PDB file of C-alpha atoms in Angstrom:
ATOM      1  CA  MET A1350      24.195 -28.719  -7.207  1.00 44.00           C
ATOM      2  CA  GLU A1351      22.823 -25.457  -5.808  1.00 65.00           C
ATOM      3  CA  CYS A1352      19.744 -25.893  -3.601  1.00 85.00           C
ATOM      4  CA  ALA A1353      16.541 -24.137  -4.578  1.00 93.00           C
ATOM      5  CA  GLN A1354      15.798 -21.079  -2.479  1.00 96.00           C
ATOM      6  CA  HIS A1355      12.648 -21.655  -0.417  1.00 97.00           C
ATOM      7  CA  PHE A1356      10.055 -18.862  -0.201  1.00 98.00           C
ATOM      8  CA  LEU A1357       7.419 -19.352   2.480  1.00 98.00           C
ATOM      9  CA  PHE A1358       4.218 -17.359   1.876  1.00 98.00           C
ATOM     10  CA  ALA A1359       2.213 -16.619   5.024  1.00 98.00           C
ATOM     11  CA  LEU A1360      -1.356 -16.074   3.832  1.00 98.00           C
ATOM     12  CA  VAL A1361      -3.617 -14.027   6.100  1.00 97.00           C
ATOM     13  CA  ASP A1362      -7.321 -14.739   5.560  1.00 95.00           C
ATOM     14  CA  GLY A1363      -8.767 -12.134   3.225  1.00 95.00           C
ATOM     15  CA  PHE A1364      -5.433 -11.753   1.427  1.00 96.00           C
ATOM     16  CA  THR A1365      -5.418 -10.016  -1.942  1.00 95.00           C
ATOM     17  CA  HIS A1366      -5.140 -12.652  -4.635  1.00 96.00           C
ATOM     18  CA  ILE A1367      -3.575 -10.414  -7.281  1.00 94.00           C
ATOM     19  CA  ALA A1368      -0.676  -9.565  -4.968  1.00 95.00           C
ATOM     20  CA  PHE A1369      -0.236 -13.255  -4.094  1.00 97.00           C
ATOM     21  CA  SER A1370      -0.194 -14.332  -7.751  1.00 96.00           C
ATOM     22  CA  CYS A1371       2.166 -11.517  -8.709  1.00 94.00           C
ATOM     23  CA  ALA A1372       4.584 -12.732  -6.036  1.00 96.00           C
ATOM     24  CA  VAL A1373       4.470 -16.472  -6.766  1.00 97.00           C
ATOM     25  CA  GLU A1374       4.413 -16.515 -10.566  1.00 96.00           C
ATOM     26  CA  PRO A1375       7.787 -14.802 -11.113  1.00 96.00           C
ATOM     27  CA  LEU A1376       9.410 -17.631  -9.106  1.00 97.00           C
ATOM     28  CA  ARG A1377       7.759 -20.304 -11.248  1.00 97.00           C
ATOM     29  CA  ILE A1378       8.725 -18.503 -14.439  1.00 96.00           C
ATOM     30  CA  ALA A1379      12.312 -18.030 -13.240  1.00 96.00           C
ATOM     31  CA  ASN A1380      12.581 -21.805 -12.948  1.00 96.00           C
ATOM     32  CA  LEU A1381      10.948 -22.258 -16.350  1.00 95.00           C
ATOM     33  CA  VAL A1382      13.124 -19.886 -18.358  1.00 93.00           C
ATOM     34  CA  SER A1383      16.368 -20.826 -16.594  1.00 93.00           C
ATOM     35  CA  GLY A1384      15.723 -24.555 -16.906  1.00 94.00           C
ATOM     36  CA  LYS A1385      16.781 -24.912 -13.264  1.00 95.00           C
ATOM     37  CA  ALA A1386      15.021 -25.341  -9.926  1.00 96.00           C
ATOM     38  CA  LEU A1387      16.180 -21.990  -8.606  1.00 97.00           C
ATOM     39  CA  TYR A1388      13.179 -21.506  -6.332  1.00 97.00           C
ATOM     40  CA  ARG A1389      10.590 -23.502  -4.453  1.00 97.00           C
ATOM     41  CA  TRP A1390       7.699 -22.230  -2.376  1.00 97.00           C
ATOM     42  CA  SER A1391       5.116 -23.313   0.149  1.00 97.00           C
ATOM     43  CA  PHE A1392       2.155 -21.709   1.875  1.00 98.00           C
ATOM     44  CA  ALA A1393       1.308 -21.240   5.547  1.00 97.00           C
ATOM     45  CA  ALA A1394      -2.090 -20.327   7.015  1.00 96.00           C
ATOM     46  CA  HIS A1395      -3.503 -19.895  10.493  1.00 94.00           C
ATOM     47  CA  GLY A1396      -5.137 -23.321  10.671  1.00 91.00           C
ATOM     48  CA  GLY A1397      -2.630 -25.028   8.417  1.00 93.00           C
ATOM     49  CA  GLN A1398      -5.244 -26.218   5.922  1.00 94.00           C
ATOM     50  CA  TRP A1399      -6.268 -23.339   3.679  1.00 93.00           C
ATOM     51  CA  ALA A1400      -6.547 -19.566   3.371  1.00 95.00           C
ATOM     52  CA  THR A1401      -9.361 -17.700   1.655  1.00 95.00           C
ATOM     53  CA  ALA A1402      -8.595 -14.688  -0.523  1.00 96.00           C
ATOM     54  CA  SER A1403     -10.733 -11.558  -0.671  1.00 93.00           C
ATOM     55  CA  ASN A1404     -12.111 -12.719  -4.045  1.00 94.00           C
ATOM     56  CA  GLY A1405     -13.366 -15.968  -2.490  1.00 94.00           C
ATOM     57  CA  SER A1406     -10.726 -18.290  -3.944  1.00 95.00           C
ATOM     58  CA  VAL A1407      -9.232 -20.824  -1.541  1.00 96.00           C
ATOM     59  CA  THR A1408      -5.533 -21.758  -1.445  1.00 96.00           C
ATOM     60  CA  GLN A1409      -4.434 -24.992   0.169  1.00 96.00           C
ATOM     61  CA  ALA A1410      -1.789 -24.481   2.823  1.00 96.00           C
ATOM     62  CA  HIS A1411       1.171 -26.704   3.681  1.00 96.00           C
ATOM     63  CA  HIS A1412       1.928 -25.414   7.179  1.00 97.00           C
ATOM     64  CA  ARG A1413       0.432 -23.694  10.201  1.00 96.00           C
ATOM     65  CA  PHE A1414       1.774 -20.342  11.341  1.00 96.00           C
ATOM     66  CA  ASP A1415       3.025 -21.954  14.552  1.00 94.00           C
ATOM     67  CA  ALA A1416       4.841 -24.707  12.641  1.00 95.00           C
ATOM     68  CA  MET A1417       6.647 -22.885   9.870  1.00 96.00           C
ATOM     69  CA  PRO A1418       9.421 -24.954   8.293  1.00 96.00           C
ATOM     70  CA  VAL A1419      13.010 -23.982   7.557  1.00 96.00           C
ATOM     71  CA  CYS A1420      13.034 -21.499   4.694  1.00 97.00           C
ATOM     72  CA  ASP A1421      15.130 -18.778   3.091  1.00 97.00           C
ATOM     73  CA  ARG A1422      12.558 -15.959   3.004  1.00 97.00           C
ATOM     74  CA  VAL A1423       9.090 -15.329   4.434  1.00 98.00           C
ATOM     75  CA  LEU A1424       6.548 -13.142   2.634  1.00 98.00           C
ATOM     76  CA  VAL A1425       3.317 -12.205   4.398  1.00 98.00           C
ATOM     77  CA  VAL A1426       0.343 -11.475   2.130  1.00 97.00           C
ATOM     78  CA  SER A1427      -2.786  -9.815   3.515  1.00 96.00           C
ATOM     79  CA  GLY A1428      -5.732  -7.721   2.334  1.00 93.00           C
ATOM     80  CA  THR A1429      -8.187  -4.985   3.187  1.00 88.00           C
ATOM     81  CA  ASP A1430      -9.326  -6.420   6.525  1.00 89.00           C
ATOM     82  CA  VAL A1431      -5.816  -6.837   7.934  1.00 92.00           C
ATOM     83  CA  ARG A1432      -6.685  -4.823  11.044  1.00 89.00           C
ATOM     84  CA  GLN A1433      -9.626  -7.101  11.906  1.00 88.00           C
ATOM     85  CA  VAL A1434      -7.511 -10.289  12.036  1.00 91.00           C
ATOM     86  CA  ASP A1435      -5.765 -11.667  15.127  1.00 93.00           C
ATOM     87  CA  HIS A1436      -2.068 -11.830  14.180  1.00 96.00           C
ATOM     88  CA  ALA A1437      -0.672 -13.167  17.472  1.00 96.00           C
ATOM     89  CA  ALA A1438       0.332 -16.601  16.131  1.00 96.00           C
ATOM     90  CA  LEU A1439       1.777 -15.162  12.933  1.00 97.00           C
ATOM     91  CA  ILE A1440       3.758 -12.463  14.746  1.00 97.00           C
ATOM     92  CA  ALA A1441       5.197 -15.039  17.161  1.00 97.00           C
ATOM     93  CA  ALA A1442       6.297 -17.162  14.188  1.00 97.00           C
ATOM     94  CA  LEU A1443       7.797 -14.161  12.397  1.00 97.00           C
ATOM     95  CA  ARG A1444       9.779 -13.203  15.496  1.00 97.00           C
ATOM     96  CA  ARG A1445      11.273 -16.695  15.594  1.00 97.00           C
ATOM     97  CA  LYS A1446      12.250 -16.358  11.942  1.00 97.00           C
ATOM     98  CA  ARG A1447      13.752 -12.921  12.591  1.00 96.00           C
ATOM     99  CA  SER A1448      15.870 -14.301  15.438  1.00 96.00           C
ATOM    100  CA  GLY A1449      17.233 -16.825  12.965  1.00 95.00           C
ATOM    101  CA  GLY A1450      18.197 -14.066  10.527  1.00 96.00           C
ATOM    102  CA  ILE A1451      15.574 -14.981   7.913  1.00 97.00           C
ATOM    103  CA  PRO A1452      14.523 -12.055   5.653  1.00 97.00           C
ATOM    104  CA  ILE A1453      10.851 -11.200   6.123  1.00 98.00           C
ATOM    105  CA  GLY A1454       8.582  -9.308   3.748  1.00 97.00           C
ATOM    106  CA  GLY A1455       5.061  -7.942   3.624  1.00 97.00           C
ATOM    107  CA  VAL A1456       2.934  -7.457   0.510  1.00 95.00           C
ATOM    108  CA  CYS A1457      -0.158  -5.271   0.017  1.00 93.00           C
ATOM    109  CA  SER A1458      -1.300  -4.372   3.562  1.00 94.00           C
ATOM    110  CA  ALA A1459       1.119  -6.739   5.315  1.00 96.00           C
ATOM    111  CA  ALA A1460       3.454  -3.934   6.377  1.00 96.00           C
ATOM    112  CA  TYR A1461       0.793  -3.553   9.094  1.00 96.00           C
ATOM    113  CA  VAL A1462       1.688  -7.012  10.459  1.00 97.00           C
ATOM    114  CA  LEU A1463       5.420  -6.274  10.348  1.00 97.00           C
ATOM    115  CA  ALA A1464       4.892  -2.912  12.057  1.00 97.00           C
ATOM    116  CA  LYS A1465       2.681  -4.545  14.690  1.00 96.00           C
ATOM    117  CA  ALA A1466       5.573  -6.928  15.392  1.00 96.00           C
ATOM    118  CA  GLY A1467       7.907  -3.939  15.862  1.00 96.00           C
ATOM    119  CA  PHE A1468      10.094  -4.790  12.880  1.00 97.00           C
ATOM    120  CA  LEU A1469       9.788  -1.507  11.003  1.00 96.00           C
ATOM    121  CA  ASP A1470      10.432   1.171  13.641  1.00 95.00           C
ATOM    122  CA  GLY A1471      12.836   3.762  12.260  1.00 94.00           C
ATOM    123  CA  GLN A1472      12.823   2.149   8.806  1.00 93.00           C
ATOM    124  CA  GLN A1473      11.236   3.070   5.509  1.00 94.00           C
ATOM    125  CA  ALA A1474       8.297   0.904   4.473  1.00 95.00           C
ATOM    126  CA  ALA A1475       5.747   0.634   1.671  1.00 93.00           C
ATOM    127  CA  ILE A1476       2.072  -0.263   1.947  1.00 93.00           C
ATOM    128  CA  HIS A1477      -0.821   0.004  -0.490  1.00 89.00           C
ATOM    129  CA  TRP A1478      -1.721   3.691  -0.820  1.00 85.00           C
ATOM    130  CA  GLU A1479      -5.249   3.173   0.544  1.00 83.00           C
ATOM    131  CA  PHE A1480      -3.727   2.287   3.939  1.00 88.00           C
ATOM    132  CA  HIS A1481      -1.309   5.212   4.166  1.00 85.00           C
ATOM    133  CA  ASP A1482      -3.388   7.539   6.313  1.00 83.00           C
ATOM    134  CA  GLY A1483      -4.392   4.961   8.916  1.00 86.00           C
ATOM    135  CA  PHE A1484      -0.956   3.366   9.009  1.00 90.00           C
ATOM    136  CA  ALA A1485       0.800   6.693   9.549  1.00 88.00           C
ATOM    137  CA  GLU A1486      -1.513   7.476  12.462  1.00 86.00           C
ATOM    138  CA  GLU A1487      -0.982   4.093  14.141  1.00 90.00           C
ATOM    139  CA  PHE A1488       2.747   3.666  13.504  1.00 94.00           C
ATOM    140  CA  PRO A1489       4.360   7.123  13.606  1.00 92.00           C
ATOM    141  CA  ASP A1490       7.832   5.610  14.149  1.00 95.00           C
ATOM    142  CA  VAL A1491       7.751   3.908  10.734  1.00 95.00           C
ATOM    143  CA  ARG A1492       8.987   6.051   7.836  1.00 93.00           C
ATOM    144  CA  LEU A1493       6.188   5.365   5.375  1.00 89.00           C
ATOM    145  CA  VAL A1494       7.010   6.161   1.738  1.00 88.00           C
ATOM    146  CA  PRO A1495       4.774   6.124  -1.367  1.00 83.00           C
ATOM    147  CA  SER A1496       7.137   3.767  -3.234  1.00 84.00           C
ATOM    148  CA  VAL A1497       6.089   0.500  -4.879  1.00 88.00           C
ATOM    149  CA  PHE A1498       8.497  -1.452  -2.667  1.00 92.00           C
ATOM    150  CA  VAL A1499      11.268  -1.023  -0.114  1.00 94.00           C
ATOM    151  CA  VAL A1500      14.038  -3.542   0.593  1.00 94.00           C
ATOM    152  CA  HIS A1501      16.279  -3.521   3.651  1.00 90.00           C
ATOM    153  CA  ASP A1502      18.748  -6.163   4.817  1.00 85.00           C
ATOM    154  CA  GLN A1503      16.160  -8.229   6.705  1.00 93.00           C
ATOM    155  CA  PHE A1504      12.807  -6.624   5.958  1.00 96.00           C
ATOM    156  CA  MET A1505      11.050  -5.795   2.702  1.00 96.00           C
ATOM    157  CA  THR A1506       7.619  -4.354   1.956  1.00 96.00           C
ATOM    158  CA  ALA A1507       5.660  -3.984  -1.277  1.00 94.00           C
ATOM    159  CA  ALA A1508       2.497  -2.038  -1.992  1.00 90.00           C
ATOM    160  CA  GLY A1509       0.440  -4.888  -3.412  1.00 82.00           C
ATOM    161  CA  GLY A1510      -1.039  -5.631  -6.796  1.00 85.00           C
ATOM    162  CA  THR A1511       1.648  -5.617  -9.477  1.00 88.00           C
ATOM    163  CA  ALA A1512       4.087  -4.010  -7.025  1.00 91.00           C
ATOM    164  CA  ALA A1513       4.626  -7.583  -5.803  1.00 93.00           C
ATOM    165  CA  THR A1514       5.989  -8.419  -9.259  1.00 93.00           C
ATOM    166  CA  ASP A1515       8.364  -5.447  -9.097  1.00 90.00           C
ATOM    167  CA  LEU A1516       9.678  -6.705  -5.751  1.00 94.00           C
ATOM    168  CA  MET A1517      10.131 -10.280  -6.995  1.00 94.00           C
ATOM    169  CA  LEU A1518      11.917  -9.157 -10.170  1.00 93.00           C
ATOM    170  CA  HIS A1519      14.242  -7.111  -7.960  1.00 93.00           C
ATOM    171  CA  LEU A1520      14.984 -10.171  -5.798  1.00 95.00           C
ATOM    172  CA  ILE A1521      15.495 -12.389  -8.845  1.00 95.00           C
ATOM    173  CA  GLU A1522      17.952  -9.858 -10.254  1.00 93.00           C
ATOM    174  CA  GLN A1523      19.805  -9.796  -6.927  1.00 93.00           C
ATOM    175  CA  ASP A1524      19.941 -13.587  -6.812  1.00 95.00           C
ATOM    176  CA  HIS A1525      20.593 -14.500 -10.435  1.00 94.00           C
ATOM    177  CA  GLY A1526      21.285 -11.380 -12.461  1.00 93.00           C
ATOM    178  CA  TYR A1527      19.640  -8.798 -14.643  1.00 89.00           C
ATOM    179  CA  ASP A1528      19.209 -11.036 -17.709  1.00 91.00           C
ATOM    180  CA  LEU A1529      17.074 -13.566 -15.863  1.00 93.00           C
ATOM    181  CA  ALA A1530      14.916 -10.840 -14.332  1.00 92.00           C
ATOM    182  CA  VAL A1531      14.303  -9.372 -17.806  1.00 90.00           C
ATOM    183  CA  ALA A1532      13.510 -12.822 -19.217  1.00 92.00           C
ATOM    184  CA  VAL A1533      10.938 -13.387 -16.468  1.00 93.00           C
ATOM    185  CA  ALA A1534       9.378  -9.966 -17.126  1.00 91.00           C
ATOM    186  CA  ASP A1535       9.198 -10.753 -20.850  1.00 91.00           C
ATOM    187  CA  GLN A1536       7.419 -14.062 -20.161  1.00 92.00           C
ATOM    188  CA  MET A1537       4.889 -12.152 -18.064  1.00 91.00           C
ATOM    189  CA  VAL A1538       4.514  -9.538 -20.834  1.00 85.00           C
ATOM    190  CA  TYR A1539       5.521  -7.109 -18.109  1.00 79.00           C
ATOM    191  CA  ASN A1540       7.542  -4.489 -19.920  1.00 68.00           C
ATOM    192  CA  ALA A1541       7.474  -1.737 -17.306  1.00 62.00           C
ATOM    193  CA  ALA A1542       9.228  -3.189 -14.262  1.00 61.00           C
ATOM    194  CA  ARG A1543       9.549  -0.389 -11.706  1.00 59.00           C
ATOM    195  CA  PRO A1544      12.411   0.343  -9.322  1.00 62.00           C
ATOM    196  CA  GLY A1545      11.608   0.468  -5.616  1.00 59.00           C
ATOM    197  CA  GLY A1546      11.454   4.248  -5.430  1.00 58.00           C
ATOM    198  CA  PHE A1547       8.819   4.505  -8.152  1.00 54.00           C
ATOM    199  CA  ALA A1548       5.605   6.134  -6.897  1.00 51.00           C
ATOM    200  CA  GLN A1549       2.548   3.895  -6.419  1.00 56.00           C
ATOM    201  CA  ARG A1550      -0.074   6.295  -7.671  1.00 54.00           C
ATOM    202  CA  VAL A1551      -0.209   7.918 -11.072  1.00 48.00           C
ATOM    203  CA  SER A1552       0.604  11.582 -10.617  1.00 49.00           C
ATOM    204  CA  MET A1553      -1.902  14.333 -11.356  1.00 53.00           C
ATOM    205  CA  GLN A1554       0.185  15.270 -14.367  1.00 53.00           C
ATOM    206  CA  SER A1555       0.157  11.765 -15.848  1.00 47.00           C
ATOM    207  CA  ARG A1556      -3.456  10.991 -14.976  1.00 50.00           C
ATOM    208  CA  ASN A1557      -4.807  14.140 -16.581  1.00 51.00           C
ATOM    209  CA  GLY A1558      -2.147  14.839 -19.168  1.00 48.00           C
ATOM    210  CA  ILE A1559      -1.194  17.976 -17.237  1.00 57.00           C
ATOM    211  CA  ARG A1560       2.217  19.581 -17.407  1.00 65.00           C
ATOM    212  CA  ASN A1561       1.322  22.857 -15.681  1.00 81.00           C
ATOM    213  CA  PRO A1562       3.765  23.431 -12.816  1.00 84.00           C
ATOM    214  CA  HIS A1563       1.459  25.831 -10.966  1.00 89.00           C
ATOM    215  CA  LEU A1564      -1.307  23.236 -10.788  1.00 88.00           C
ATOM    216  CA  ALA A1565       1.054  20.495  -9.608  1.00 84.00           C
ATOM    217  CA  ARG A1566       2.484  22.759  -6.889  1.00 88.00           C
ATOM    218  CA  ALA A1567      -1.000  23.818  -5.792  1.00 92.00           C
ATOM    219  CA  ALA A1568      -2.063  20.176  -5.352  1.00 88.00           C
ATOM    220  CA  ASP A1569       1.124  19.447  -3.405  1.00 87.00           C
ATOM    221  CA  MET A1570       0.463  22.390  -1.078  1.00 91.00           C
ATOM    222  CA  MET A1571      -3.052  21.106  -0.461  1.00 92.00           C
ATOM    223  CA  ARG A1572      -1.760  17.619   0.317  1.00 88.00           C
ATOM    224  CA  ARG A1573       0.649  19.034   2.913  1.00 89.00           C
ATOM    225  CA  THR A1574      -1.988  21.160   4.661  1.00 93.00           C
ATOM    226  CA  LEU A1575      -4.964  18.792   4.945  1.00 91.00           C
ATOM    227  CA  HIS A1576      -5.036  19.278   8.718  1.00 91.00           C
ATOM    228  CA  ALA A1577      -5.052  23.081   8.457  1.00 93.00           C
ATOM    229  CA  PRO A1578      -6.487  24.043   5.060  1.00 94.00           C
ATOM    230  CA  ILE A1579      -5.271  27.208   3.418  1.00 95.00           C
ATOM    231  CA  SER A1580      -7.409  29.329   1.103  1.00 95.00           C
ATOM    232  CA  PRO A1581      -7.113  29.513  -2.685  1.00 95.00           C
ATOM    233  CA  ALA A1582      -5.921  33.098  -2.220  1.00 95.00           C
ATOM    234  CA  GLN A1583      -3.054  31.922   0.029  1.00 95.00           C
ATOM    235  CA  ILE A1584      -2.129  29.200  -2.457  1.00 95.00           C
ATOM    236  CA  ALA A1585      -2.147  31.640  -5.347  1.00 94.00           C
ATOM    237  CA  GLN A1586      -0.001  34.110  -3.398  1.00 95.00           C
ATOM    238  CA  GLU A1587       2.544  31.385  -2.630  1.00 92.00           C
ATOM    239  CA  LEU A1588       2.651  30.459  -6.325  1.00 93.00           C
ATOM    240  CA  GLY A1589       3.002  34.074  -7.407  1.00 94.00           C
ATOM    241  CA  ILE A1590      -0.176  34.102  -9.490  1.00 93.00           C
ATOM    242  CA  SER A1591      -3.620  35.646  -9.023  1.00 94.00           C
ATOM    243  CA  THR A1592      -6.509  33.764  -7.409  1.00 94.00           C
ATOM    244  CA  ARG A1593      -8.420  34.192 -10.663  1.00 94.00           C
ATOM    245  CA  HIS A1594      -5.587  32.532 -12.591  1.00 93.00           C
ATOM    246  CA  LEU A1595      -5.582  29.619 -10.124  1.00 93.00           C
ATOM    247  CA  GLU A1596      -9.332  29.197 -10.549  1.00 93.00           C
ATOM    248  CA  ARG A1597      -8.919  29.147 -14.330  1.00 91.00           C
ATOM    249  CA  LEU A1598      -6.214  26.449 -14.138  1.00 90.00           C
ATOM    250  CA  PHE A1599      -8.374  24.122 -12.030  1.00 90.00           C
ATOM    251  CA  GLY A1600     -11.367  24.729 -14.274  1.00 89.00           C
ATOM    252  CA  GLN A1601      -9.406  24.210 -17.499  1.00 85.00           C
ATOM    253  CA  TYR A1602      -7.489  21.089 -16.535  1.00 82.00           C
ATOM    254  CA  LEU A1603      -9.636  19.409 -13.846  1.00 84.00           C
ATOM    255  CA  ASP A1604     -13.119  20.801 -14.449  1.00 84.00           C
ATOM    256  CA  THR A1605     -13.438  21.793 -10.798  1.00 90.00           C
ATOM    257  CA  SER A1606     -12.516  24.623  -8.455  1.00 93.00           C
ATOM    258  CA  PRO A1607      -9.516  24.743  -6.095  1.00 93.00           C
ATOM    259  CA  ARG A1608     -11.876  24.794  -3.110  1.00 94.00           C
ATOM    260  CA  LYS A1609     -13.777  21.667  -4.187  1.00 93.00           C
ATOM    261  CA  TYR A1610     -10.591  19.825  -5.160  1.00 91.00           C
ATOM    262  CA  PHE A1611      -9.149  20.539  -1.717  1.00 93.00           C
ATOM    263  CA  MET A1612     -12.354  19.432   0.022  1.00 94.00           C
ATOM    264  CA  ASP A1613     -12.360  16.162  -1.933  1.00 91.00           C
ATOM    265  CA  MET A1614      -8.792  15.473  -0.783  1.00 89.00           C
ATOM    266  CA  ARG A1615      -9.737  16.117   2.850  1.00 92.00           C
ATOM    267  CA  LEU A1616     -12.800  13.887   2.630  1.00 91.00           C
ATOM    268  CA  GLU A1617     -10.797  11.084   1.026  1.00 87.00           C
ATOM    269  CA  ARG A1618      -8.307  11.189   3.911  1.00 87.00           C
ATOM    270  CA  ALA A1619     -11.161  11.227   6.422  1.00 90.00           C
ATOM    271  CA  ARG A1620     -12.691   8.144   4.806  1.00 87.00           C
ATOM    272  CA  HIS A1621      -9.383   6.292   5.023  1.00 83.00           C
ATOM    273  CA  LEU A1622      -9.037   7.184   8.706  1.00 86.00           C
ATOM    274  CA  LEU A1623     -12.602   6.067   9.442  1.00 87.00           C
ATOM    275  CA  LEU A1624     -12.040   2.674   7.837  1.00 81.00           C
ATOM    276  CA  GLN A1625      -8.453   2.078   8.918  1.00 74.00           C
ATOM    277  CA  THR A1626      -8.157   3.444  12.474  1.00 80.00           C
ATOM    278  CA  GLU A1627      -9.996   3.518  15.773  1.00 81.00           C
ATOM    279  CA  ALA A1628      -9.611   7.302  16.091  1.00 86.00           C
ATOM    280  CA  GLY A1629     -12.718   9.138  17.278  1.00 91.00           C
ATOM    281  CA  ILE A1630     -14.842  11.017  14.765  1.00 93.00           C
ATOM    282  CA  THR A1631     -14.010  14.360  16.365  1.00 94.00           C
ATOM    283  CA  GLU A1632     -10.303  13.521  16.204  1.00 92.00           C
ATOM    284  CA  ILE A1633     -10.615  12.601  12.517  1.00 92.00           C
ATOM    285  CA  ALA A1634     -12.562  15.767  11.812  1.00 93.00           C
ATOM    286  CA  LEU A1635      -9.799  17.919  13.299  1.00 93.00           C
ATOM    287  CA  ALA A1636      -7.069  15.917  11.537  1.00 91.00           C
ATOM    288  CA  CYS A1637      -8.751  16.687   8.223  1.00 93.00           C
ATOM    289  CA  GLY A1638      -9.230  20.379   8.852  1.00 94.00           C
ATOM    290  CA  PHE A1639     -12.865  20.523   9.993  1.00 94.00           C
ATOM    291  CA  ALA A1640     -13.742  22.859  12.851  1.00 92.00           C
ATOM    292  CA  SER A1641     -16.176  20.425  14.502  1.00 93.00           C
ATOM    293  CA  ALA A1642     -17.556  16.912  14.263  1.00 93.00           C
ATOM    294  CA  GLY A1643     -20.955  18.357  13.338  1.00 93.00           C
ATOM    295  CA  HIS A1644     -19.615  20.275  10.354  1.00 94.00           C
ATOM    296  CA  PHE A1645     -17.562  17.257   9.294  1.00 94.00           C
ATOM    297  CA  GLY A1646     -20.634  15.003   9.503  1.00 94.00           C
ATOM    298  CA  ARG A1647     -22.766  17.277   7.335  1.00 94.00           C
ATOM    299  CA  VAL A1648     -20.109  17.630   4.642  1.00 94.00           C
ATOM    300  CA  TYR A1649     -19.292  13.909   4.712  1.00 93.00           C
ATOM    301  CA  ARG A1650     -22.931  12.876   4.358  1.00 91.00           C
ATOM    302  CA  ALA A1651     -23.419  15.273   1.443  1.00 92.00           C
ATOM    303  CA  ALA A1652     -20.396  13.788  -0.342  1.00 91.00           C
ATOM    304  CA  TYR A1653     -20.858  10.056   0.374  1.00 88.00           C
ATOM    305  CA  GLY A1654     -24.539   9.724   1.254  1.00 90.00           C
ATOM    306  CA  VAL A1655     -23.754   8.242   4.661  1.00 90.00           C
ATOM    307  CA  SER A1656     -22.710   9.636   8.021  1.00 92.00           C
ATOM    308  CA  PRO A1657     -19.151   9.077   9.312  1.00 92.00           C
ATOM    309  CA  ALA A1658     -20.472   6.719  12.008  1.00 91.00           C
ATOM    310  CA  ARG A1659     -22.410   4.623   9.476  1.00 89.00           C
ATOM    311  CA  GLN A1660     -19.431   4.617   7.124  1.00 87.00           C
ATOM    312  CA  ARG A1661     -17.290   3.095   9.865  1.00 83.00           C
ATOM    313  CA  ALA A1662     -19.934   0.432  10.581  1.00 75.00           C
ATOM    314  CA  ARG A1663     -19.914  -0.766   6.980  1.00 62.00           C
ATOM    315  CA  PRO A1664     -17.508  -3.647   6.214  1.00 50.00           C
ATOM    316  CA  PRO A1665     -14.610  -2.644   3.957  1.00 50.00           C
ATOM    317  CA  LYS A1666     -14.991  -3.604   0.315  1.00 47.00           C
ATOM    318  CA  ALA A1667     -12.995  -6.574  -0.944  1.00 39.00           C
ATOM    319  CA  ALA A1668      -9.865  -5.805  -2.927  1.00 40.00           C
TER     320      ALA A1668
END
């Protein structure tokens, strides 16, 4: 009789419960619909007793990080405050598992833990989109991609939320075939399972019902030049249209101007860097295309009602 494959979930305090549930439930349902004990799972936490999710729910643990049992795969699940947690014990345990050839994964923000351990250098990785800016600054050797999940031979990363389900369906298909993966998705009423390369965020075109290629290209140009903003006139010239035409497109489809849309993108990146990195405010200002920290502070306060320094002092919201 084939032994059940053992998944060990390493739960970091403040982990995102939706990502955790979306990772565990497909295993339970795979057993249910197949009528076989294909999978079993257990939970590890820092103290070995319980881990508290960002929504306040408490999950009883079976193991401590420093006493992880024999298993077939390890999946780390973390949340918004991943950078504020001491991961020394967990990283030491993960390194022991790696030396034994055990596949290791990270869900939601847990690519941060794997990168901190040095596992992801030179590899592609996925992390929840809110962490992209800070992660890219801290781990430049990791090839961060906007995909829902990435799977390598020994390491796998998923963006969190329902991306954890996409990863687990992929693993179930690898282990036991396409039909079982589809049956599990059907039981979950999950009829849009995404391949790994699928983008995390809904595109501008899908979100706004836009199919205008000029507008999509303009937004892409802005995204690539956040550190050194170009003018609407330069964007229009690159697109081969007039500045007036560009203004009309943004007004018609997005009810804003190109200049304001670009500024909102820069401020969003600045906010991510403030909350996710230790970079100085002047450094963040320059990285987001502001000429000085003073100018950045005035614009930031006008947009968010708080200064960059006060924004950083606020605790991150629970996910």
